[in-house]
PDB file of C-alpha atoms and ligand atoms in Angstrom:
ATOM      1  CA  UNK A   7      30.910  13.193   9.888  1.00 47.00           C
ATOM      2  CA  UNK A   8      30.569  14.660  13.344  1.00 47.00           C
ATOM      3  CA  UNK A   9      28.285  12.419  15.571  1.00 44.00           C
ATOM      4  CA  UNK A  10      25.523  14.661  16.223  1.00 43.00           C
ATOM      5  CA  UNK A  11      24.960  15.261  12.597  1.00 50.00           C
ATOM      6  CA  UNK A  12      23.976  11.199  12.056  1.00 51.00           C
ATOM      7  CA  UNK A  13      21.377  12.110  15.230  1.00 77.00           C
ATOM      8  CA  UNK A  14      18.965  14.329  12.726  1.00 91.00           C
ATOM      9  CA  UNK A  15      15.744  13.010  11.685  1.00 95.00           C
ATOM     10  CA  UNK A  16      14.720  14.613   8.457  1.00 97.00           C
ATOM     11  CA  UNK A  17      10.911  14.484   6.701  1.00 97.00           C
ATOM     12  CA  UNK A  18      10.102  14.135   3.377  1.00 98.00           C
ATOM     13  CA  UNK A  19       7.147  14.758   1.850  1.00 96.00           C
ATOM     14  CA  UNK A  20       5.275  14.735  -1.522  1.00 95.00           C
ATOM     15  CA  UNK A  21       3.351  13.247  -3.744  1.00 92.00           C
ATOM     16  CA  UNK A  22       2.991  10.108  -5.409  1.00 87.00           C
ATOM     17  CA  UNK A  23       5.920   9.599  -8.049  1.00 87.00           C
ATOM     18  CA  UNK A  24       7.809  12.874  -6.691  1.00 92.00           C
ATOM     19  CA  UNK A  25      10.850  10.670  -6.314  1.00 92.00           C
ATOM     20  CA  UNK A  26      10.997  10.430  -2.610  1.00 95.00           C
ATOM     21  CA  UNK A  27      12.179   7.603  -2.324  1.00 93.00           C
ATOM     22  CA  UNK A  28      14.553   7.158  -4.535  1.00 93.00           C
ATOM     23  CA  UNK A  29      16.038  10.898  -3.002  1.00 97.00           C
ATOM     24  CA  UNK A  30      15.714   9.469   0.304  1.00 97.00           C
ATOM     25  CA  UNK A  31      17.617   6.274  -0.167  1.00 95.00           C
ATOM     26  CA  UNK A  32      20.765   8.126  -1.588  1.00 96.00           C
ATOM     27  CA  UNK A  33      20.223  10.840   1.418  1.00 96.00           C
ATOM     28  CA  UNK A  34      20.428   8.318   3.824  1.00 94.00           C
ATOM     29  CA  UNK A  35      23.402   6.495   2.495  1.00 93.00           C
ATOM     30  CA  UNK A  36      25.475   9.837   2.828  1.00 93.00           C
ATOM     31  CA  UNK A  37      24.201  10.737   5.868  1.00 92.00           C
ATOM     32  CA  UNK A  38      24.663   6.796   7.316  1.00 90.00           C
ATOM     33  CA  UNK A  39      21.378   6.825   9.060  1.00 91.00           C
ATOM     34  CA  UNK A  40      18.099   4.931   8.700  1.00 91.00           C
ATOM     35  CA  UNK A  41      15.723   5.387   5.347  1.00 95.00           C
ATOM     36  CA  UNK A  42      11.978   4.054   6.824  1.00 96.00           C
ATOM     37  CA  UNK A  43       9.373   4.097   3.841  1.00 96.00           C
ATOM     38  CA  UNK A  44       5.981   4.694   4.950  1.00 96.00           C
ATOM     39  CA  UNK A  45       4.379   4.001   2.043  1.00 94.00           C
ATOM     40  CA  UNK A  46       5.362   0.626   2.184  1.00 97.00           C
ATOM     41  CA  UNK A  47       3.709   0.514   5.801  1.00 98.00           C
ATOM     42  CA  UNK A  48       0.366   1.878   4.533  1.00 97.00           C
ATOM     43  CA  UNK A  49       0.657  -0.704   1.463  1.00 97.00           C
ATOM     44  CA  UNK A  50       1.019  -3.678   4.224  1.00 98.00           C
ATOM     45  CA  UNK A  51      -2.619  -2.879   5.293  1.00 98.00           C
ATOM     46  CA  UNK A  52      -3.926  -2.753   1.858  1.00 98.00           C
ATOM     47  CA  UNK A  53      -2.263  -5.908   1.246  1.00 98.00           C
ATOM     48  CA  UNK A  54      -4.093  -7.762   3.845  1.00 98.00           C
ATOM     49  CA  UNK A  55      -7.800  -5.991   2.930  1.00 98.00           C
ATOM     50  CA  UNK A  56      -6.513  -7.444  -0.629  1.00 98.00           C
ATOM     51  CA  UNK A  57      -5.622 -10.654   0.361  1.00 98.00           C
ATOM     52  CA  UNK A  58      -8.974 -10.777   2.677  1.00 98.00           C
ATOM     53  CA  UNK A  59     -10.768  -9.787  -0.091  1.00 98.00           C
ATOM     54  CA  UNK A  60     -12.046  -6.520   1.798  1.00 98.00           C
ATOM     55  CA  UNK A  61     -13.913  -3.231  -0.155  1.00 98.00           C
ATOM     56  CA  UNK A  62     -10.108  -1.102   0.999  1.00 98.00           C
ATOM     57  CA  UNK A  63     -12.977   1.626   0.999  1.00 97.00           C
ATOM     58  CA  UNK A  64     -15.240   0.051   3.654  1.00 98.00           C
ATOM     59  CA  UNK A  65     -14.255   2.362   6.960  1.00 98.00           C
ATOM     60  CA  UNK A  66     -16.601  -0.794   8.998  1.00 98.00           C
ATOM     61  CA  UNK A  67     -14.986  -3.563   7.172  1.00 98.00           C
ATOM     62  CA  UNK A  68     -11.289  -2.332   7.147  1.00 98.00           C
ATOM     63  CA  UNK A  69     -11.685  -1.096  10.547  1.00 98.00           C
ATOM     64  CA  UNK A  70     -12.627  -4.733  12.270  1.00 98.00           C
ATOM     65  CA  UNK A  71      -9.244  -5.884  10.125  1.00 98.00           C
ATOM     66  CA  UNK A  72      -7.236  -3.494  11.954  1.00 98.00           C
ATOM     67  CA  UNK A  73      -7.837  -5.976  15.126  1.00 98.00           C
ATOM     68  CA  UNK A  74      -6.927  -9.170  13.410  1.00 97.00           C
ATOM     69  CA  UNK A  75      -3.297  -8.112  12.083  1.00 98.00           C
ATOM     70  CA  UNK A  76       0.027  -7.138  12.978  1.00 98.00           C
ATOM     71  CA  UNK A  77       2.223  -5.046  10.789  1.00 98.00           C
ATOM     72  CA  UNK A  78       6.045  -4.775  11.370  1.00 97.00           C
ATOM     73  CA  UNK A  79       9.015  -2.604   9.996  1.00 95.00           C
ATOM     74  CA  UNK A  80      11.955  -4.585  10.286  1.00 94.00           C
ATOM     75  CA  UNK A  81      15.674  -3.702   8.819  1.00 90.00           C
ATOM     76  CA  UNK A  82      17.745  -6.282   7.349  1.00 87.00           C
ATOM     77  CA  UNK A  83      21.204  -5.027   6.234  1.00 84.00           C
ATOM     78  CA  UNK A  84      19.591  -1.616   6.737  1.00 81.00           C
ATOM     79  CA  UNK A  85      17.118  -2.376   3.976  1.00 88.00           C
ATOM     80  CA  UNK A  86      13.257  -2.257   5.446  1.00 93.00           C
ATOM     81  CA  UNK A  87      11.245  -5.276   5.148  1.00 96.00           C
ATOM     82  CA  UNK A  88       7.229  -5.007   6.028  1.00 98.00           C
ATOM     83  CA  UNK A  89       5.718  -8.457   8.229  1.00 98.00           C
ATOM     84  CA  UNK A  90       2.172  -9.173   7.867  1.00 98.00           C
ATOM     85  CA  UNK A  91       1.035 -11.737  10.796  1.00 98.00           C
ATOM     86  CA  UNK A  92       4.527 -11.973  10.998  1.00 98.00           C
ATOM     87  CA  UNK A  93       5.308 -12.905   7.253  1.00 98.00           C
ATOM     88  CA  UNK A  94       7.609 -10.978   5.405  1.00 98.00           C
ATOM     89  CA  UNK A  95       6.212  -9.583   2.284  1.00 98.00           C
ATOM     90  CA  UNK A  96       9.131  -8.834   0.075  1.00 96.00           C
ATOM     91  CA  UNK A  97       7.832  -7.142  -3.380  1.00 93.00           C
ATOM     92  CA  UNK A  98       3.989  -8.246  -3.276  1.00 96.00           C
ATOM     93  CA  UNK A  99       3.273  -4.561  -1.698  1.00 97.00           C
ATOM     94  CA  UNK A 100       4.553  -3.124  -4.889  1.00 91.00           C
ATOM     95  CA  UNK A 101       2.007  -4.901  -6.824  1.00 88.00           C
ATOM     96  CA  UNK A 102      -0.014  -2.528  -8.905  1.00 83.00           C
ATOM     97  CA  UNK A 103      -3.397  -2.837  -7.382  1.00 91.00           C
ATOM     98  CA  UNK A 104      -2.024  -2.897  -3.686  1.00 96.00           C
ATOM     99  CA  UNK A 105      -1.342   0.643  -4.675  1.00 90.00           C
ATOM    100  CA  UNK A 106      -5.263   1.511  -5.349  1.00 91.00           C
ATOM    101  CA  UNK A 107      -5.665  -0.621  -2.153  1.00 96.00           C
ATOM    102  CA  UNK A 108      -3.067   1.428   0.158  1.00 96.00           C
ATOM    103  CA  UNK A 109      -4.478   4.841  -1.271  1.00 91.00           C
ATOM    104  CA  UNK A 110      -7.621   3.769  -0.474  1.00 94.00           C
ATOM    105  CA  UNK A 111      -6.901   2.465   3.470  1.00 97.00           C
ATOM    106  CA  UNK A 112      -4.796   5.505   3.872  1.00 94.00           C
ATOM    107  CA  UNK A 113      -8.166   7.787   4.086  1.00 92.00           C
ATOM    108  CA  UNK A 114      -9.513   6.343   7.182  1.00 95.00           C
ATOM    109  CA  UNK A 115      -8.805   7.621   9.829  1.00 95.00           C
ATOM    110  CA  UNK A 116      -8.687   4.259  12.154  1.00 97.00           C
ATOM    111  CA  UNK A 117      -6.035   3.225   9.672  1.00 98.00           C
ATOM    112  CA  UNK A 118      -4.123   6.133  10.164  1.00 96.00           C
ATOM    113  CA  UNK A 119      -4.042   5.841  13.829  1.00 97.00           C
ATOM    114  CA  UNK A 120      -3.631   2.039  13.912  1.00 98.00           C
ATOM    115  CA  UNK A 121      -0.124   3.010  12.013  1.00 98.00           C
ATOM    116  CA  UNK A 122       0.946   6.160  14.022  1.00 97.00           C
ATOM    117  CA  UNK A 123       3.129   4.510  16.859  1.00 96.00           C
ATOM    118  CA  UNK A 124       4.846   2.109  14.006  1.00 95.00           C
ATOM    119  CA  UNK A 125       6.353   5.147  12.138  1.00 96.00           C
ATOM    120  CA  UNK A 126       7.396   6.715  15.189  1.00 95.00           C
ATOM    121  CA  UNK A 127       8.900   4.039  16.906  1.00 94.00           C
ATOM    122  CA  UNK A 128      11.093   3.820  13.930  1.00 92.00           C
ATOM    123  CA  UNK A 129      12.934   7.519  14.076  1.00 90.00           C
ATOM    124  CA  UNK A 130      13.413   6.513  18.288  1.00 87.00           C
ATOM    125  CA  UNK A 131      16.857   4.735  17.393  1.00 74.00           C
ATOM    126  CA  UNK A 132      18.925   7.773  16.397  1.00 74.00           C
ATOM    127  CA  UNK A 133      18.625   9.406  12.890  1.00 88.00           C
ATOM    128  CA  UNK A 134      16.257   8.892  10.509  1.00 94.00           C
ATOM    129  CA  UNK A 135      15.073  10.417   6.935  1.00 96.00           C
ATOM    130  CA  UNK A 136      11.291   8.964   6.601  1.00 97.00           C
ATOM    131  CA  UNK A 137       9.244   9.726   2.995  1.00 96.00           C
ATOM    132  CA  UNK A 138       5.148   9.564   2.813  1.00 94.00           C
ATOM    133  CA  UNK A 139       2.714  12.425   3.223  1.00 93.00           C
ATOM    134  CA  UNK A 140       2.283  13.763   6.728  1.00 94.00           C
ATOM    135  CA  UNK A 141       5.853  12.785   8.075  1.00 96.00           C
ATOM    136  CA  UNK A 142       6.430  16.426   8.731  1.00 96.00           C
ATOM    137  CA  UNK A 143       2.991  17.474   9.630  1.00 95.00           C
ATOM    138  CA  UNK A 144       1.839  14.206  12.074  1.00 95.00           C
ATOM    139  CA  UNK A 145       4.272  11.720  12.188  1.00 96.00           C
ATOM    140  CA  UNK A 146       7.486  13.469  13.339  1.00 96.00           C
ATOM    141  CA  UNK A 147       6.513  17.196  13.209  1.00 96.00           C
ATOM    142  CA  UNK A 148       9.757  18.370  15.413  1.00 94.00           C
ATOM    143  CA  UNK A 149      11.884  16.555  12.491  1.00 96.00           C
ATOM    144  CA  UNK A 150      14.753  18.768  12.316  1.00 95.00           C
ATOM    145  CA  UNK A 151      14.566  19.284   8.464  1.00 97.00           C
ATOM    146  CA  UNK A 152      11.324  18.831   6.597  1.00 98.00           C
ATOM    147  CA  UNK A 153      11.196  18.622   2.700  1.00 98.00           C
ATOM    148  CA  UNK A 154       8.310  18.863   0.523  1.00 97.00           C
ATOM    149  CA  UNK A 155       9.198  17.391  -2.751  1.00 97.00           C
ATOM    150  CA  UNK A 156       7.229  17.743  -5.654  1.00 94.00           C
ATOM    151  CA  UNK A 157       7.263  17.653  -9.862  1.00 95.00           C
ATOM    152  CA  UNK A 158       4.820  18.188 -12.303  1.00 95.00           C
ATOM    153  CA  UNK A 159       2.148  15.293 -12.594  1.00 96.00           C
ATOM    154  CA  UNK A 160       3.507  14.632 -16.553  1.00 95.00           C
ATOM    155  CA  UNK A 161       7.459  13.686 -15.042  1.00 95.00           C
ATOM    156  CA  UNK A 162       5.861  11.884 -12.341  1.00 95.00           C
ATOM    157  CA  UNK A 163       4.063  10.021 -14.608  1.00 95.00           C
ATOM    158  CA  UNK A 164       6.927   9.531 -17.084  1.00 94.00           C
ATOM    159  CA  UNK A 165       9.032   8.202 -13.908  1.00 91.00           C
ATOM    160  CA  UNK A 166       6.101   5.395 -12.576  1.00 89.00           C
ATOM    161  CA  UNK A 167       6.170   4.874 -17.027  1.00 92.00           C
ATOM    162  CA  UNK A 168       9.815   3.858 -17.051  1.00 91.00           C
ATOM    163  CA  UNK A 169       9.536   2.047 -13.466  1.00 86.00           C
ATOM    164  CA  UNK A 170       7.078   0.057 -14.512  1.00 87.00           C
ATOM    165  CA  UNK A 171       8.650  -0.797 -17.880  1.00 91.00           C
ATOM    166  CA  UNK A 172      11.918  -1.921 -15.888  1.00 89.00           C
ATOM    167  CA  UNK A 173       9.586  -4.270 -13.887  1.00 84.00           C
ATOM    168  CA  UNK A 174       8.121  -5.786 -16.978  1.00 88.00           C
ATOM    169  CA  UNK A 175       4.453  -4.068 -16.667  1.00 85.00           C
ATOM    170  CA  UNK A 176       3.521  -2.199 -20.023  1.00 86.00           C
ATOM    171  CA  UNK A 177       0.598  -0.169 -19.302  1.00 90.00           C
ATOM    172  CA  UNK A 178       0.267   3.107 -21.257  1.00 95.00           C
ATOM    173  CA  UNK A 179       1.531   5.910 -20.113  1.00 96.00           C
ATOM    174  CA  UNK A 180      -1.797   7.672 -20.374  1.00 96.00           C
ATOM    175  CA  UNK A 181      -3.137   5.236 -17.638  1.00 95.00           C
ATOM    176  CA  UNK A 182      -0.284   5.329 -15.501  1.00 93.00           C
ATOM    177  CA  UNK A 183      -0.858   9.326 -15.724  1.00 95.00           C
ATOM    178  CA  UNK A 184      -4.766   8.916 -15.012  1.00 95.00           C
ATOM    179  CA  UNK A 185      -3.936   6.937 -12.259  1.00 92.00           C
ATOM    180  CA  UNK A 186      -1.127   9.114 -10.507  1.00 92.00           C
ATOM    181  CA  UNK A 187      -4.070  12.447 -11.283  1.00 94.00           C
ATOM    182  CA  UNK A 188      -6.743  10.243  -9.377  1.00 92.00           C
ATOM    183  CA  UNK A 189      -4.558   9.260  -6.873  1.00 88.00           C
ATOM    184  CA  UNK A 190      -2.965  12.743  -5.839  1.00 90.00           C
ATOM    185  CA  UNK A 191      -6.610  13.928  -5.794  1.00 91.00           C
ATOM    186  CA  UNK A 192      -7.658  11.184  -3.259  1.00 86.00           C
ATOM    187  CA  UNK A 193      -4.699  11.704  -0.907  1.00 85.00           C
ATOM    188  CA  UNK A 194      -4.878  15.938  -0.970  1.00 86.00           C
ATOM    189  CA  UNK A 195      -8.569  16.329  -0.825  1.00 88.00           C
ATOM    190  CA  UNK A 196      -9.218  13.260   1.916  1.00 85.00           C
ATOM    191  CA  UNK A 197     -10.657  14.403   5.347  1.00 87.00           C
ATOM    192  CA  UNK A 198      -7.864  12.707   7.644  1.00 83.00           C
ATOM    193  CA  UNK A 199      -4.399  13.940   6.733  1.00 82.00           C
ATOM    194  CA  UNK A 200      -4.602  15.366   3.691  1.00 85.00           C
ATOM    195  CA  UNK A 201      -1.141  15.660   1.751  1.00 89.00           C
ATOM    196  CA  UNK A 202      -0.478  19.268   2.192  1.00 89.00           C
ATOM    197  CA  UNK A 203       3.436  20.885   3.041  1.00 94.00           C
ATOM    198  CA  UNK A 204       4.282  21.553   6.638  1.00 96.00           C
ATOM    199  CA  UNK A 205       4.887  25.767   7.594  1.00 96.00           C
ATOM    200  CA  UNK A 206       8.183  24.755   8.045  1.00 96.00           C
ATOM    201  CA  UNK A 207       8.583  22.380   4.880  1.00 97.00           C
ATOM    202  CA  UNK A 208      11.642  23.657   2.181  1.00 97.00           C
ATOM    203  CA  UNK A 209       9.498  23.135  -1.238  1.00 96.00           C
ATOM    204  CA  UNK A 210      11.802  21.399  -3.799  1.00 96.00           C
ATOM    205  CA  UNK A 211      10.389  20.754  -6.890  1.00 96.00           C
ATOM    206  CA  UNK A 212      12.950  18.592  -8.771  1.00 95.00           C
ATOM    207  CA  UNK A 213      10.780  18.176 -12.222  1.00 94.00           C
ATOM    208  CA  UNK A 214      13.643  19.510 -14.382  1.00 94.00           C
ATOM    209  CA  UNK A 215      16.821  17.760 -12.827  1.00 94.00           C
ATOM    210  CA  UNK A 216      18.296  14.687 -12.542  1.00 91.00           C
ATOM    211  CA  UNK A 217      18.641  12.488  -9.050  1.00 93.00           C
ATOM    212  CA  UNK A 218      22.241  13.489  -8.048  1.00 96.00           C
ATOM    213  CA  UNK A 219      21.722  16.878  -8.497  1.00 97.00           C
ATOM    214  CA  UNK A 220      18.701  16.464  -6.398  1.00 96.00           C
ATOM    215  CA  UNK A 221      20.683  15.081  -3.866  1.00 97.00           C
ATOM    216  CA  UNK A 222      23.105  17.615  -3.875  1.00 97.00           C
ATOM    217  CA  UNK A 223      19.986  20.298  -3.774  1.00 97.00           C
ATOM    218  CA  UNK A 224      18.937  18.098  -0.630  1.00 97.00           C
ATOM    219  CA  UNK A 225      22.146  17.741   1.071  1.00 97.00           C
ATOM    220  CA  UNK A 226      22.133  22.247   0.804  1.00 97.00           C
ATOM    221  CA  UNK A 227      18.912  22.364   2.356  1.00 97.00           C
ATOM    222  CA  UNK A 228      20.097  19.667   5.195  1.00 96.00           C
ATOM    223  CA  UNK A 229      23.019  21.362   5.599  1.00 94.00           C
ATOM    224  CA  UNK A 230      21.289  24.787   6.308  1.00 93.00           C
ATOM    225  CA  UNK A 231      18.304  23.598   8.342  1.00 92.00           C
ATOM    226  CA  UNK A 232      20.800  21.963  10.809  1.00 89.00           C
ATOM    227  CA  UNK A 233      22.950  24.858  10.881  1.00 83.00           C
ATOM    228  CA  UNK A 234      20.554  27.088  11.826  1.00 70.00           C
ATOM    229  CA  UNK A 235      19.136  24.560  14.212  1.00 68.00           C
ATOM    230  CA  UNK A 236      22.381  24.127  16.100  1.00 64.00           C
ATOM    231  CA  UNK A 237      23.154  27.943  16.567  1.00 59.00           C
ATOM    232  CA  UNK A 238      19.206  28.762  17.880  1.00 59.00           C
ATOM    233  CA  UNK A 239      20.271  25.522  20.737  1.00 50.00           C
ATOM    234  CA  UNK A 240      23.337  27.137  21.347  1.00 48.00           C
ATOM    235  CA  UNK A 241      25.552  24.904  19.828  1.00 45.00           C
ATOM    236  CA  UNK A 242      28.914  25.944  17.027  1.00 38.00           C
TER     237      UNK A 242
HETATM  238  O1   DC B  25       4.309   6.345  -1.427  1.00 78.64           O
HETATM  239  P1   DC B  25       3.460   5.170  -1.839  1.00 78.64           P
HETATM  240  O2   DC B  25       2.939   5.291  -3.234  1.00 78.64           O
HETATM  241  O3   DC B  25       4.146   3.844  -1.599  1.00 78.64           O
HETATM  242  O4   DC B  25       2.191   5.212  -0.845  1.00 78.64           O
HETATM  243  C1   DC B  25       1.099   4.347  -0.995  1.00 78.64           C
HETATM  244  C2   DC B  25      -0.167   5.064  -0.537  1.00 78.64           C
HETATM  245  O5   DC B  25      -0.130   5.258   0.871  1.00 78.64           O
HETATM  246  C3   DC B  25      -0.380   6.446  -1.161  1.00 78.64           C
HETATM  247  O6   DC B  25      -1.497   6.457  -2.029  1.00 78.64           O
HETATM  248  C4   DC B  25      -0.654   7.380  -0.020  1.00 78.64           C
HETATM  249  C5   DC B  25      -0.549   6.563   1.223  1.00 78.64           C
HETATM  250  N1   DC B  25       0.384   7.121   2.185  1.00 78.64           N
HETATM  251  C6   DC B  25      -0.137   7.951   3.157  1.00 78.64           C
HETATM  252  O7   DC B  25      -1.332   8.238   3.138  1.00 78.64           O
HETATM  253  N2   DC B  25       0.682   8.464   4.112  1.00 78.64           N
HETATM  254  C7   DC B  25       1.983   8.178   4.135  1.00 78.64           C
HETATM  255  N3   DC B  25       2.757   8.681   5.085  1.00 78.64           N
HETATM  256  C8   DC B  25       2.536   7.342   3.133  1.00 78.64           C
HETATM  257  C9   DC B  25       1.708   6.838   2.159  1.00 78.64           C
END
């Protein structure tokens, strides 16, 4: 791979259970650059209003938290870890209820801002492919490729299903697809960054295919954005 094609940062986002990451892990692996989650930096603040046994819907409460903590994205063998107070916190973000608790923290708007120069700083080092909700619309909106990857709500349920399964957590799938419905309502119809596609967003909806041929689908749409990129800056 040419250099200046491990130099792109790419955006990808989507709703919950739309497979982002799981696209965005295998994207960056071809591509050899960086794969930052930023879900997993919003579910660092709900873990600490969790842990401080804070209402993750009290704007105040949450708010006077924000001055009280540090959050940190480190990489360790290119795999990001999240530091509360500096404490890594391995897999207790991917609890179930830290999920209700990061959905929640994610509407307000202090929160949002407290976390802005975090993601950023992490797509300064060279390339990047970053996965959440407003990557390509607030976070890095001159990313040279933006994605917006979707699925119906019933496969994105049936994924989180198996997921959780794998992890050992049986809940039905009926709650896992109430949960997903309330949750993509929260994050599209909140006031501060709503989840909605860039202008410049590619919409991939990957509902009927498998994850390498979703990769491949990705890799096409890489391919072209940077292609057409390079020749409008002049470049072969
Ligand atoms: O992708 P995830 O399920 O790990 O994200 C957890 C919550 O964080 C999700 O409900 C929406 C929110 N989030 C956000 O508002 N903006 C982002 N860029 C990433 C996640």
């Amino acid at each position: 791979m040419k250099k200046t094609e491990k130099k792109i940062n790419v955006a990808i986002d989507g709703p919950s259970g739309a497979g982002k990451s799981t696209l965005a892990k295998a994207l960056a692996k071809k591509l050899g650059i960086n794969y930052v989650d930023t879900g997993a930096i919003y579910r660092t603040v709900g873990y600490a209003a969790f842990e401080a046994g804070i209402d993750p819907s009290d704007r105040e409460a949450v708010t006077k938290m924000l001055e009280g903590i540090t959050v940190e994205v480190k990489f360790e063998d290119s795999v990001q870890q999240m530091y509360l107070n500096g404490r890594p916190l391995g897999d207790l973000i991917r609890r179930h209820e830290i999920s209700d608790y990061a959905s929640r923290v994610s509407a307000i708007p202090e929160v949002r801002a407290f976390l802005l120069e975090t993601q950023r700083e992490t797509a300064r080092n060279g390339g990047t492919i970053m996965d959440g909700r407003d990557i390509g619309t607030v976070i890095l909106p001159d990313a040279d490729v933006k994605i917006f990857l979707s699925a119906s709500v019933e496969k994105r349920a049936e994924r989180r299903y198996k997921e959780l399964i794998e992890r050992g957590d049986s809940r039905p799938y009926e709650d896992v697809l109430a949960d997903i419905r309330e949750r993509d309502e929260r994050d599209s119809s909140r006031d501060t960054a709503p989840l909605r596609p860039a202008d410049d967003a590619v919409f991939f909806d990957n509902s009927e295919i498998g994850l390498d041929e979703s990769v491949e689908v990705a890799l096409e749409i890489i391919k072209s954005k940077t292609r057409r990129r390079g020749k409008r800056c002049g470049k072969r």
